[in-house]
Amino acid sequence: MVGFGHKSVFVRLIVVFCVLELCSGKLVKEEPLVLKYHNGPLLTASPTLDVNLIWYGKFSPVQRSIVGDFVMSLGGLFRGNSLKTSVSTWWKTTESYKAASNGGKAYPVKTRTRLGRQKLDEFYSLGKSLKRTDIAVLVERAIASRALPASPNAVYLVLTSADVTVERFCMSSCGFHASNVKGKPAFPYAWVGNSETQCPGQCAWPFHQPLYGPQTPPLVPPNGDVGIDGMIINIATVLAGAVTNPFNTGYFQGDASAPLEAVSACPGMYGTGAYPGFPGNLLVDKTTGASFNAHGANGRMFLLPAIWDPATFSCKTLV
């Protein structure tokens, strides 16, 4: 057994190896994270972007207002908000994802994001167990019935309640975005489920103890609802992916069928100093003890994940 202080060749070699290879920041450099642009259209190139909501299942008015306030917060600042830690400041990073013009050159974009129209489906029109293809059906039906407008400058966001199961929910994702193939032009859509009773350790962390890894105490959710506050994180993730890679020809890294996108490329990071199992240093509300990093409409507080910044080739957090 070789212990500290034993002057063997083996120990000296290990020390030399450490000094030359592992202990030298100058010799071992981490490659920057890069999301490649694949020359396709981006939704951030539209003058306005509507986020239309389909509420599938039972949501309380308070739950709907929390999500509605978050979507409204994407588009602008509100009285009393800090510019540095506002939801809109976080969202503005998507404008750094430059789209290709007809001449092949990339140009900066600026989009006004706003809350669009909403449709309630409280009686589970397709049942309580959905396939992933059913999400597209819900969007197509809402457009065909004119409950929601048909617009290429929109994302159709389907939100399912805690008692609804969706194919591969919890197994591989907490939400996804895609685009329908029947519509011309194609309509980008997305889905996020309420994971409060199904897999909160996976889809509502850090407001619930993690499914794996260190079992650290969960954080207090800023809006007092583990399921909805967890959904906000995942809504932010899929919306950022939908606008910067709406048709799998935008910004991503890896396989187009399972890409790393604007937020999914920065997993588990919410504040400075984040590492696996620790979300990072966050703001804490003095009254409720809730953890957050973003201010929004109507005095709301939210926790938003890190987003990849094309200007620095790194994951950026608000705090």
PDB file of N, CA, C and O in Angstrom, residues 168-173 199 202:
ATOM      1  N   ARG A 168     -43.506   8.973 -22.697  1.00  0.00           N
ATOM      2  CA  ARG A 168     -42.097   9.261 -22.388  1.00  0.00           C
ATOM      3  C   ARG A 168     -41.921  10.381 -21.377  1.00  0.00           C
ATOM      4  O   ARG A 168     -40.791  10.794 -21.110  1.00  0.00           O
ATOM      5  N   PHE A 169     -43.033  10.860 -20.800  1.00  0.00           N
ATOM      6  CA  PHE A 169     -42.929  11.849 -19.732  1.00  0.00           C
ATOM      7  C   PHE A 169     -42.195  11.195 -18.567  1.00  0.00           C
ATOM      8  O   PHE A 169     -42.506  10.099 -18.170  1.00  0.00           O
ATOM      9  N   CYS A 170     -41.225  11.885 -18.026  1.00  0.00           N
ATOM     10  CA  CYS A 170     -40.376  11.425 -16.929  1.00  0.00           C
ATOM     11  C   CYS A 170     -39.295  10.449 -17.391  1.00  0.00           C
ATOM     12  O   CYS A 170     -38.222  10.384 -16.792  1.00  0.00           O
ATOM     13  N   MET A 171     -39.556   9.675 -18.426  1.00  0.00           N
ATOM     14  CA  MET A 171     -38.566   8.711 -18.889  1.00  0.00           C
ATOM     15  C   MET A 171     -37.430   9.385 -19.654  1.00  0.00           C
ATOM     16  O   MET A 171     -36.266   9.039 -19.494  1.00  0.00           O
ATOM     17  N   SER A 172     -37.800  10.359 -20.497  1.00  0.00           N
ATOM     18  CA  SER A 172     -36.763  10.994 -21.318  1.00  0.00           C
ATOM     19  C   SER A 172     -36.858  12.505 -21.354  1.00  0.00           C
ATOM     20  O   SER A 172     -35.902  13.162 -21.758  1.00  0.00           O
ATOM     21  N   SER A 173     -37.991  13.064 -20.951  1.00  0.00           N
ATOM     22  CA  SER A 173     -38.101  14.514 -21.033  1.00  0.00           C
ATOM     23  C   SER A 173     -39.199  15.032 -20.120  1.00  0.00           C
ATOM     24  O   SER A 173     -40.106  14.308 -19.727  1.00  0.00           O
ATOM     25  N   CYS A 199     -43.075  12.925 -11.430  1.00  0.00           N
ATOM     26  CA  CYS A 199     -41.616  12.828 -11.320  1.00  0.00           C
ATOM     27  C   CYS A 199     -41.028  14.165 -10.889  1.00  0.00           C
ATOM     28  O   CYS A 199     -40.200  14.736 -11.611  1.00  0.00           O
ATOM     29  N   GLN A 202     -37.251  14.771 -10.895  1.00  0.00           N
ATOM     30  CA  GLN A 202     -36.586  14.931 -12.180  1.00  0.00           C
ATOM     31  C   GLN A 202     -36.973  16.250 -12.848  1.00  0.00           C
ATOM     32  O   GLN A 202     -36.115  16.961 -13.367  1.00  0.00           O
TER      33      GLN A 202
END
